[in-house]
PDB file of C-alpha atoms in Angstrom:
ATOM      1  CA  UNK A 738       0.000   0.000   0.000  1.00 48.00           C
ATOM      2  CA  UNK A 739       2.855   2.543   0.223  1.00 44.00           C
ATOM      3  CA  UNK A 740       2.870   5.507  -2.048  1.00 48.00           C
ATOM      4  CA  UNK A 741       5.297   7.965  -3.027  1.00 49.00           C
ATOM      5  CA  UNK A 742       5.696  11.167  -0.635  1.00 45.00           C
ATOM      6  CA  UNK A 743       5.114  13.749  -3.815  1.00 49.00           C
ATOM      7  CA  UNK A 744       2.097  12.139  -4.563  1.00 51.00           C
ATOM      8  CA  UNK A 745       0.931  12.935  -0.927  1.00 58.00           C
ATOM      9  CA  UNK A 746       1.066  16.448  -1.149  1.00 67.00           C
ATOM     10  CA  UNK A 747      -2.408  17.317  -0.453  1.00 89.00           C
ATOM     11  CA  UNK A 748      -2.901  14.949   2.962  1.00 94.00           C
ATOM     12  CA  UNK A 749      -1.422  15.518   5.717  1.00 96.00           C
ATOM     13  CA  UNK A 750      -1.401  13.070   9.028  1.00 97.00           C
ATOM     14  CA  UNK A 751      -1.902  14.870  12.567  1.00 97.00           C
ATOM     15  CA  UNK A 752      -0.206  12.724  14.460  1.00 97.00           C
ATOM     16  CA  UNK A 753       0.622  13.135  18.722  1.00 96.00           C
ATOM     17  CA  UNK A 754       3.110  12.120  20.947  1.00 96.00           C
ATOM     18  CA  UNK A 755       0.165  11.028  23.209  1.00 91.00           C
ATOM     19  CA  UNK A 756      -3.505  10.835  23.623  1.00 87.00           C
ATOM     20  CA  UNK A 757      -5.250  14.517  24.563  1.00 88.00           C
ATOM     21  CA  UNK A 758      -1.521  16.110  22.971  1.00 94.00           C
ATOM     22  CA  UNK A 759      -4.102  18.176  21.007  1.00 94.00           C
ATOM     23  CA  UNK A 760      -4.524  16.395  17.835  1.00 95.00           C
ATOM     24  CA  UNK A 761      -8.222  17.263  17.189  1.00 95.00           C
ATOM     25  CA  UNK A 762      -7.445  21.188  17.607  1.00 96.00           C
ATOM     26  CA  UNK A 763      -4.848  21.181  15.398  1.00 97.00           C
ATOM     27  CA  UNK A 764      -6.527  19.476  12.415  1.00 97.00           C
ATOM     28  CA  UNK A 765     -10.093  21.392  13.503  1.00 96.00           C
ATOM     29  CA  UNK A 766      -7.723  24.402  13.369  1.00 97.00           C
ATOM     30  CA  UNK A 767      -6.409  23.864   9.730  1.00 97.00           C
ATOM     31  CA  UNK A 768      -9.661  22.882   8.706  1.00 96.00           C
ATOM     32  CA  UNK A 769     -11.291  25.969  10.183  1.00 96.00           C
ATOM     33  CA  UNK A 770      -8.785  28.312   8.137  1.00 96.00           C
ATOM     34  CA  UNK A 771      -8.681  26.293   4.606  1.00 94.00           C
ATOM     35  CA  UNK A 772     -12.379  26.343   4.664  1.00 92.00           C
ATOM     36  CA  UNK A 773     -12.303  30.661   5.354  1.00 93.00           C
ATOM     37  CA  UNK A 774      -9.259  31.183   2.975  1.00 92.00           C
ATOM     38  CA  UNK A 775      -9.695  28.367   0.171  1.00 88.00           C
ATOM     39  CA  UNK A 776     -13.286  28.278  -0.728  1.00 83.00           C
ATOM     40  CA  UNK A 777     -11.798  27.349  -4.383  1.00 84.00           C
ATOM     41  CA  UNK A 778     -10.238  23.724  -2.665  1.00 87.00           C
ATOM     42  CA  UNK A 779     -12.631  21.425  -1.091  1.00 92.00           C
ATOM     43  CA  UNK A 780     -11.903  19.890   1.695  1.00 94.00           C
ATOM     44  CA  UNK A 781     -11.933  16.094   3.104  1.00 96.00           C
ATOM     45  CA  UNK A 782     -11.205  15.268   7.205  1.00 97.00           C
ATOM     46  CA  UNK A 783     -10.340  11.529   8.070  1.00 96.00           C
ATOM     47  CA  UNK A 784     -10.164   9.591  11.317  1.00 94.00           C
ATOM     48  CA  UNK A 785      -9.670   6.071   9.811  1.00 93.00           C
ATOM     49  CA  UNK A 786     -10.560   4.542  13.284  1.00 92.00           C
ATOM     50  CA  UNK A 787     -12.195   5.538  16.216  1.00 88.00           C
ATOM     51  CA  UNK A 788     -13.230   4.039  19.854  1.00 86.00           C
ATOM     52  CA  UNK A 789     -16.413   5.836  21.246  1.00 83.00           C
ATOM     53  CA  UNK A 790     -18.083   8.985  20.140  1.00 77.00           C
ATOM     54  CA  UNK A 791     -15.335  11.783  19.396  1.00 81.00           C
ATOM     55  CA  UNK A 792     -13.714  13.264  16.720  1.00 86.00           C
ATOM     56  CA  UNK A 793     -16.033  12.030  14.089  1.00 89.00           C
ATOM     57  CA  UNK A 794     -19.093  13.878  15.396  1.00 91.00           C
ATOM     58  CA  UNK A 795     -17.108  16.591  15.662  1.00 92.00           C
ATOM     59  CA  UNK A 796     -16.030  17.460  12.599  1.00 93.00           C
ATOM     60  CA  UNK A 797     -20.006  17.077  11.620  1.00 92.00           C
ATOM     61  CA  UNK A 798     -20.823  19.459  14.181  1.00 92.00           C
ATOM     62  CA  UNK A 799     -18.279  21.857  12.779  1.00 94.00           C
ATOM     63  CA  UNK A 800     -17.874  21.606   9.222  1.00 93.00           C
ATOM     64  CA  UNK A 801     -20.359  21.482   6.213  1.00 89.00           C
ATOM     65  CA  UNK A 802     -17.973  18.064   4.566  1.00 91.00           C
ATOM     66  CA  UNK A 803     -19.108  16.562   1.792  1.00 92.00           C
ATOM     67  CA  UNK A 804     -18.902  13.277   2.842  1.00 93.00           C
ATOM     68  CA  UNK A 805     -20.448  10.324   4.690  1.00 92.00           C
ATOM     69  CA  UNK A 806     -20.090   9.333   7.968  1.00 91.00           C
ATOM     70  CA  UNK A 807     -18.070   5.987   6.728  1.00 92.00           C
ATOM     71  CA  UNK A 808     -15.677   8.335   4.430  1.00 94.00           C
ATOM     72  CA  UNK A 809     -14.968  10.245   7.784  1.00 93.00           C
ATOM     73  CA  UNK A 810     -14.276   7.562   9.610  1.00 91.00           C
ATOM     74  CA  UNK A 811     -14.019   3.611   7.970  1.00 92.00           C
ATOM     75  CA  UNK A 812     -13.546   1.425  11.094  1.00 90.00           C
ATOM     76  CA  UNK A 813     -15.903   2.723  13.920  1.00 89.00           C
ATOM     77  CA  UNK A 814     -15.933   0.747  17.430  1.00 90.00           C
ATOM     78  CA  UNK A 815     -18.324   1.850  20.201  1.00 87.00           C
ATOM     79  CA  UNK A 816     -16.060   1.138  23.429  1.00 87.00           C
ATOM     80  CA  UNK A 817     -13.515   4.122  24.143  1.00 87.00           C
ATOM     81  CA  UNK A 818     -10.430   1.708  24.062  1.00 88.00           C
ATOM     82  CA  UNK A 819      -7.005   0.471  21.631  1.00 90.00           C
ATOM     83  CA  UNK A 820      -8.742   0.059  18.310  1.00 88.00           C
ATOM     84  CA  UNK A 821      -7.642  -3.820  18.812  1.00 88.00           C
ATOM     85  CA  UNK A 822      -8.998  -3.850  22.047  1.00 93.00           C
ATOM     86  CA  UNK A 823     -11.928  -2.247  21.626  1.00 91.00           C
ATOM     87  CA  UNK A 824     -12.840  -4.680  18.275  1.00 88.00           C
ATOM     88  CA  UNK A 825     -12.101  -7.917  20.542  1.00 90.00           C
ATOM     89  CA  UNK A 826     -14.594  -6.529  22.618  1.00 90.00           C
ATOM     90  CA  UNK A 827     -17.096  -6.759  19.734  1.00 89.00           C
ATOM     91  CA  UNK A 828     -16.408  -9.703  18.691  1.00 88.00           C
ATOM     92  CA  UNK A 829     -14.844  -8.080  14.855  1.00 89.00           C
ATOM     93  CA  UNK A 830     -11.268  -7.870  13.935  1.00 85.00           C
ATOM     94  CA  UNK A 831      -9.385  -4.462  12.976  1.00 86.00           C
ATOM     95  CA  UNK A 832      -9.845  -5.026   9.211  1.00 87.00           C
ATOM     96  CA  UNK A 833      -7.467  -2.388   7.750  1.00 88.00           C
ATOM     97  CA  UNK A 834      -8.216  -3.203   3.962  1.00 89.00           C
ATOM     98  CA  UNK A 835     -11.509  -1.589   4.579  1.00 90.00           C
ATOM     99  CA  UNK A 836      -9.542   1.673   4.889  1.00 93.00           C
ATOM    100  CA  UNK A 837      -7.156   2.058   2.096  1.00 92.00           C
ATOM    101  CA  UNK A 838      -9.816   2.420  -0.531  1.00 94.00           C
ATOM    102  CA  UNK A 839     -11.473   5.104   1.226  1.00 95.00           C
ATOM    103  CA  UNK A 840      -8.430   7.362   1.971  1.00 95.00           C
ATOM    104  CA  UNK A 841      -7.196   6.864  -1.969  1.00 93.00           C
ATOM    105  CA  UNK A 842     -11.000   8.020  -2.837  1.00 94.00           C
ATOM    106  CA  UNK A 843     -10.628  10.986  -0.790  1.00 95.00           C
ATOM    107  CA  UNK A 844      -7.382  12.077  -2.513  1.00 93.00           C
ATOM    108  CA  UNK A 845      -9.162  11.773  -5.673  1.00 92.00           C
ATOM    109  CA  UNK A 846     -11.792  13.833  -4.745  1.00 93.00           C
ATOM    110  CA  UNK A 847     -10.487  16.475  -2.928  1.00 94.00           C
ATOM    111  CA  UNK A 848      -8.110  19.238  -2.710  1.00 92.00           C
ATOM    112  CA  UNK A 849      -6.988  18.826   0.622  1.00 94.00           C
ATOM    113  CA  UNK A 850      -7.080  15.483   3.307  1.00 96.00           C
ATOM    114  CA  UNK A 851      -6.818  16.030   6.607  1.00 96.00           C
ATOM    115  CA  UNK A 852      -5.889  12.446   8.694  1.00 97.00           C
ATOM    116  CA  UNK A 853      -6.151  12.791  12.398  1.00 95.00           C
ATOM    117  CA  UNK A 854      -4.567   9.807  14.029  1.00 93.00           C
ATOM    118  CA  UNK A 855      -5.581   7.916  16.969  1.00 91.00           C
ATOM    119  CA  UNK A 856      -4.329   8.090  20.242  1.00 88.00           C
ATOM    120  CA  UNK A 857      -0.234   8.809  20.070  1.00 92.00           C
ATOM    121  CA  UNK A 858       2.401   8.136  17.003  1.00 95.00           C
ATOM    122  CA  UNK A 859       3.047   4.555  19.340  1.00 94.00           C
ATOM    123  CA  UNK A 860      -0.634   3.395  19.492  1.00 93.00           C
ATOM    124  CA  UNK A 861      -1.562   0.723  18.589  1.00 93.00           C
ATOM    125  CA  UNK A 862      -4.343   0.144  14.900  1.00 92.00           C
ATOM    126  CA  UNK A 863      -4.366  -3.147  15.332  1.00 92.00           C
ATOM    127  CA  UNK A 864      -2.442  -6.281  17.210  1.00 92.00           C
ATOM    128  CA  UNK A 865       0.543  -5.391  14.584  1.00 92.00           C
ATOM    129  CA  UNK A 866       0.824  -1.985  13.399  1.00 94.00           C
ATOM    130  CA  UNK A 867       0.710   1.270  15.073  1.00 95.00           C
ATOM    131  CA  UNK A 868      -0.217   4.516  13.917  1.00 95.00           C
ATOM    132  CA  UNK A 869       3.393   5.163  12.696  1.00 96.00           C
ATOM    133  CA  UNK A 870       3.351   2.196  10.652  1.00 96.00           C
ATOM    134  CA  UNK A 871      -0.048   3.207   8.785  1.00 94.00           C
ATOM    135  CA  UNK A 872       1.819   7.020   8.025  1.00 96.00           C
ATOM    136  CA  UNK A 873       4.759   4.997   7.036  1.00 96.00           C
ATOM    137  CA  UNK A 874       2.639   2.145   4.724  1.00 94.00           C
ATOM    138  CA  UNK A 875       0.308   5.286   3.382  1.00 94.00           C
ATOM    139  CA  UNK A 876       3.542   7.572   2.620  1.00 94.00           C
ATOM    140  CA  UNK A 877       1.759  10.454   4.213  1.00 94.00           C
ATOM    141  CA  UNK A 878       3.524  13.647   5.503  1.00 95.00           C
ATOM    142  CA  UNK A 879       3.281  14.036   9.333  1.00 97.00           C
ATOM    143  CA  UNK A 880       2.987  16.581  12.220  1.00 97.00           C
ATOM    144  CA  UNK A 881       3.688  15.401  15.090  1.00 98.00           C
ATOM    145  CA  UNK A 882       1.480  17.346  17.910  1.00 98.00           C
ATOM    146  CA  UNK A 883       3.610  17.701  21.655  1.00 98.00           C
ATOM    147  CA  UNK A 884       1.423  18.860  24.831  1.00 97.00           C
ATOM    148  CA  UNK A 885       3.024  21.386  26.441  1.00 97.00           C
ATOM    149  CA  UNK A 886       3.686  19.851  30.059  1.00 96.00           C
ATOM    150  CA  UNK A 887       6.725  18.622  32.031  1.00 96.00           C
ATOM    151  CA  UNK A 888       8.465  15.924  29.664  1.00 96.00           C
ATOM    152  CA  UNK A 889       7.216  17.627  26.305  1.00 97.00           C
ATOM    153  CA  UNK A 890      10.558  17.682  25.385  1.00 98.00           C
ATOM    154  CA  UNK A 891      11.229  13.566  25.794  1.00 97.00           C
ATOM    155  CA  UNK A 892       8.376  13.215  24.638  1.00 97.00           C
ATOM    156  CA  UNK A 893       8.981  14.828  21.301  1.00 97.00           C
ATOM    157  CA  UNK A 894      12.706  13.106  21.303  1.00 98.00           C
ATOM    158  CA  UNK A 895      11.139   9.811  21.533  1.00 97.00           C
ATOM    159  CA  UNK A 896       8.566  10.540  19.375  1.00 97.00           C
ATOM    160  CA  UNK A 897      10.737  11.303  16.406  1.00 98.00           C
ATOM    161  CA  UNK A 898      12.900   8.804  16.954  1.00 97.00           C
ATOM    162  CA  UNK A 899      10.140   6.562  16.612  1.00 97.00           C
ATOM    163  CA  UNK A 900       8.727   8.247  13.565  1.00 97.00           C
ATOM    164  CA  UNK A 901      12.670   7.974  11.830  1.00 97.00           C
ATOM    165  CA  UNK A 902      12.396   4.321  12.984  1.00 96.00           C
ATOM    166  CA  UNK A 903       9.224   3.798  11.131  1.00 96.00           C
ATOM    167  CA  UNK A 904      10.482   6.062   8.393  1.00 96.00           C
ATOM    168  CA  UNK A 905       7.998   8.638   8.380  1.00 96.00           C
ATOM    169  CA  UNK A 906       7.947  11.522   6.749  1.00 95.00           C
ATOM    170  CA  UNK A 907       7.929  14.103   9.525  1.00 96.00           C
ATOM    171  CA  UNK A 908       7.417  17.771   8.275  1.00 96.00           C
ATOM    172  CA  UNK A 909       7.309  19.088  11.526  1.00 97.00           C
ATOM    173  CA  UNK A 910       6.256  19.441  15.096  1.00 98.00           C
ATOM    174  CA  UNK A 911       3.096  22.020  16.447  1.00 98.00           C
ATOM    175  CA  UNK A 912       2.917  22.640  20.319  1.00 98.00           C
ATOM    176  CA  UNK A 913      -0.033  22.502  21.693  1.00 98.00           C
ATOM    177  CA  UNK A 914      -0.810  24.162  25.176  1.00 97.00           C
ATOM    178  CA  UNK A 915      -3.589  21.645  26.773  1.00 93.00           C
ATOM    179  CA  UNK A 916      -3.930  23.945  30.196  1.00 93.00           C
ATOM    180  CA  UNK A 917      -3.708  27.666  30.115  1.00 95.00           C
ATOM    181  CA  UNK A 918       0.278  28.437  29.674  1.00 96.00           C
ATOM    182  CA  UNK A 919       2.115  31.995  30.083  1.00 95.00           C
ATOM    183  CA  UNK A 920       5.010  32.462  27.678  1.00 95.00           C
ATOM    184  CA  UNK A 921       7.439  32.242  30.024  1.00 96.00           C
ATOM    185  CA  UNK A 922       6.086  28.680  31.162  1.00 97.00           C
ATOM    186  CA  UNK A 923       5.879  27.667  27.443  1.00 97.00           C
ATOM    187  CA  UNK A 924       9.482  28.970  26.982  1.00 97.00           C
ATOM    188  CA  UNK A 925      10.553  26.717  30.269  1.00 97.00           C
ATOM    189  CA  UNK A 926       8.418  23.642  29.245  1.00 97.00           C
ATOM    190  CA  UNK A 927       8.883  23.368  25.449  1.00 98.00           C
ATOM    191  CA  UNK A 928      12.040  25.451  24.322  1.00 98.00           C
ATOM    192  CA  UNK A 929      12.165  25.536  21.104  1.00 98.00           C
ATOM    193  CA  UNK A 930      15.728  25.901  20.370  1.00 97.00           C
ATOM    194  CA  UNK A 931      16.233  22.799  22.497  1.00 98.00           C
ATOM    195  CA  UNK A 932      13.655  20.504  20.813  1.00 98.00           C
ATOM    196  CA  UNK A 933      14.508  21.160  17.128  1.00 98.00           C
ATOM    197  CA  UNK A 934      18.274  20.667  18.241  1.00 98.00           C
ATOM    198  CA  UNK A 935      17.923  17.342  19.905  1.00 98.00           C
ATOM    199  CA  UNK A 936      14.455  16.426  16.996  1.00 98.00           C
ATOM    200  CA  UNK A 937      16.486  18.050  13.983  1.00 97.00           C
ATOM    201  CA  UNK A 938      12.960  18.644  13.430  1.00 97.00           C
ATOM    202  CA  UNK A 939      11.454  22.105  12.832  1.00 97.00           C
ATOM    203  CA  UNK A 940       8.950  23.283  15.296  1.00 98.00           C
ATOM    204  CA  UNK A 941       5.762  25.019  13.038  1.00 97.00           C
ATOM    205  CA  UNK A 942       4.135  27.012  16.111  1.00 97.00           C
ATOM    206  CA  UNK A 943       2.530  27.028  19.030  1.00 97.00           C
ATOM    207  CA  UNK A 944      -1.039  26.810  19.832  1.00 97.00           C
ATOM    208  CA  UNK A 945      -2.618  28.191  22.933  1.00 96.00           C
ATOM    209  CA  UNK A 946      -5.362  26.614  25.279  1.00 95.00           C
ATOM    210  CA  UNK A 947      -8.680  27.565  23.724  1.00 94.00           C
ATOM    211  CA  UNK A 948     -11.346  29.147  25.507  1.00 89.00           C
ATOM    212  CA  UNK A 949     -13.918  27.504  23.241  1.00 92.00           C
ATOM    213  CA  UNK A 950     -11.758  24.847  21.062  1.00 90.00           C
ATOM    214  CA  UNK A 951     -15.149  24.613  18.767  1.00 93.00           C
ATOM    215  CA  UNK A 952     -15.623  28.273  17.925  1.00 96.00           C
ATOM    216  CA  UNK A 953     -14.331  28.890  14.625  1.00 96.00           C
ATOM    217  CA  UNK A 954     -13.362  32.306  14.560  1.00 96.00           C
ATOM    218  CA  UNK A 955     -10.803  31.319  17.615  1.00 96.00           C
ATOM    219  CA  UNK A 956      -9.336  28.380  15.390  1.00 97.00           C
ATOM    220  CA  UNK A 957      -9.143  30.115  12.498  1.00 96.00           C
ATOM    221  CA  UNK A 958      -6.734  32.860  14.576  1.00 96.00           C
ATOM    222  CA  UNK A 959      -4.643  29.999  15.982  1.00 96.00           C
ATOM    223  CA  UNK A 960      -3.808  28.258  12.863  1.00 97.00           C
ATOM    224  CA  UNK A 961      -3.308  31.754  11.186  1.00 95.00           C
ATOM    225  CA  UNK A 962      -0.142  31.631  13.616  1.00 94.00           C
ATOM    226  CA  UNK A 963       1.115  28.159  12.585  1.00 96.00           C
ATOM    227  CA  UNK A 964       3.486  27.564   9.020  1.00 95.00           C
ATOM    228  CA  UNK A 965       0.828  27.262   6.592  1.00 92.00           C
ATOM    229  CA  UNK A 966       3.070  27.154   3.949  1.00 90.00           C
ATOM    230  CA  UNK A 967       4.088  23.591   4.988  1.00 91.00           C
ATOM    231  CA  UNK A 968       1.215  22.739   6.396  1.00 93.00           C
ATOM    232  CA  UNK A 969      -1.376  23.090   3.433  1.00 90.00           C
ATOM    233  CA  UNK A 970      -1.000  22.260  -0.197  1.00 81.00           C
ATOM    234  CA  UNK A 971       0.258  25.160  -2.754  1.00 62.00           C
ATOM    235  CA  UNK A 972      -3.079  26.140  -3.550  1.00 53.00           C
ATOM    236  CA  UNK A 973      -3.727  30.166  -4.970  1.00 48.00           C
ATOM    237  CA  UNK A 974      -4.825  32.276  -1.918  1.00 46.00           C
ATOM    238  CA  UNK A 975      -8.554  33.451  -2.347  1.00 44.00           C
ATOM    239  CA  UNK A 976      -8.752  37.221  -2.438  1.00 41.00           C
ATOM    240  CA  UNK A 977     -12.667  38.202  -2.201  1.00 40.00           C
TER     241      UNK A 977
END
């Protein structure tokens, strides 16, 4: 199933180091701002599994997508566990043929695909692979998404390490404040200099805890302040 990284240039994987790193406001974020400045590119979201309600019904809430509920999201299971886990429970298997098809449909079809993964780079998709192994067999480009909290900064070391080991294509690394954060706490928790020395991976912005993390207008703003130029596909700015 692998495909070649320039063919991949309109998806991008939101990956984290972690579960709750932030992973659904970053790709609600980018989606929130190519939907207000690229009315000309449509857009496709994909969570290619998910345990329990989430991210799925989220993006519905959200966004106007022109696509159905199995497009978003291929592999659904109801219990709020490991994918694996949480199909045992159900008596299925994690069937990950079902989701190929779909994500090489969405590329057809639209401009831009947004992949959030599940849980951290490390998790588990089935008793096999993790999620680094799915960017890795898909050839997408990656962001990997680091909470800023005591250990961000193992955490992202370990993290890329584990994406090299995988050999994904890792364009870069967002920081995500999940509490309230002043600078100088970001600058103490997640220095930047430090990460991208010890990663050799560029660090694309930060984003700071939300007020309302589903109000549009505030998502918009944040991802306004992120490196769109290597985050979204080379696509002719709209000028109204």
């Amino acid at each position: 199933m692998t495909k070649d990284w320039e063919k991949n240039l309109n998806t991008l994987l939101i990956a984290g180091t972690d579960t709750d790193a932030g992973k659904t406001v970053v790709t609600t974020a980018i989606a929130a701002y190519w939907q207000r400045y690229y009315p000309q590119g449509s857009l496709a979201l994909m969570k290619p599994l998910q345990s329990g309600t989430g991210d799925r019904e989220l993006y519905q809430r959200l966004f106007e997508l022109k696509q159905s509920p199995k497009e978003i999201t291929p592999l659904y299971f109801d219990a709020p566990l490991a994918p694996p886990v949480a199909a045992h429970r159900e008596g299925r298997s994690v069937d990950l043929k079902q989701l190929w098809p779909v994500f090489t449909q969405l590329q057809e079809r639209f401009s831009f695909v947004l992949v959030e993964g599940v849980g951290g780079l490390g998790s588990p998709i089935s008793w096999e692979l993790t999620v680094a192994d799915l960017a890795h067999d898909w050839g997408i480009p990656t962001v990997l998404v680091v909470p800023v909290r005591l250990g961000a900064i193992a955490a992202a070391v370990a993290n890329v390490a584990l994406a090299r080991q995988a050999g994904v294509r890792l364009v870069g690394i967002i920081l995500n404040c999940v509490q309230p954060r002043s600078e100088s706490e970001i600058a103490d928790l997640t220095p930047i200099d430090l990460i991208e020395s010890f990663t050799q991976t560029r660090v694309l912005g930060t984003i700071p805890c939300l007020e309302d993390s589903h109000n549009l207008d505030q998502l918009v703003q944040v991802a306004s302040n992120l490196d769109l130029e290597i985050l979204l596909p080379r696509l002719p700015i709209w000028n109204p």
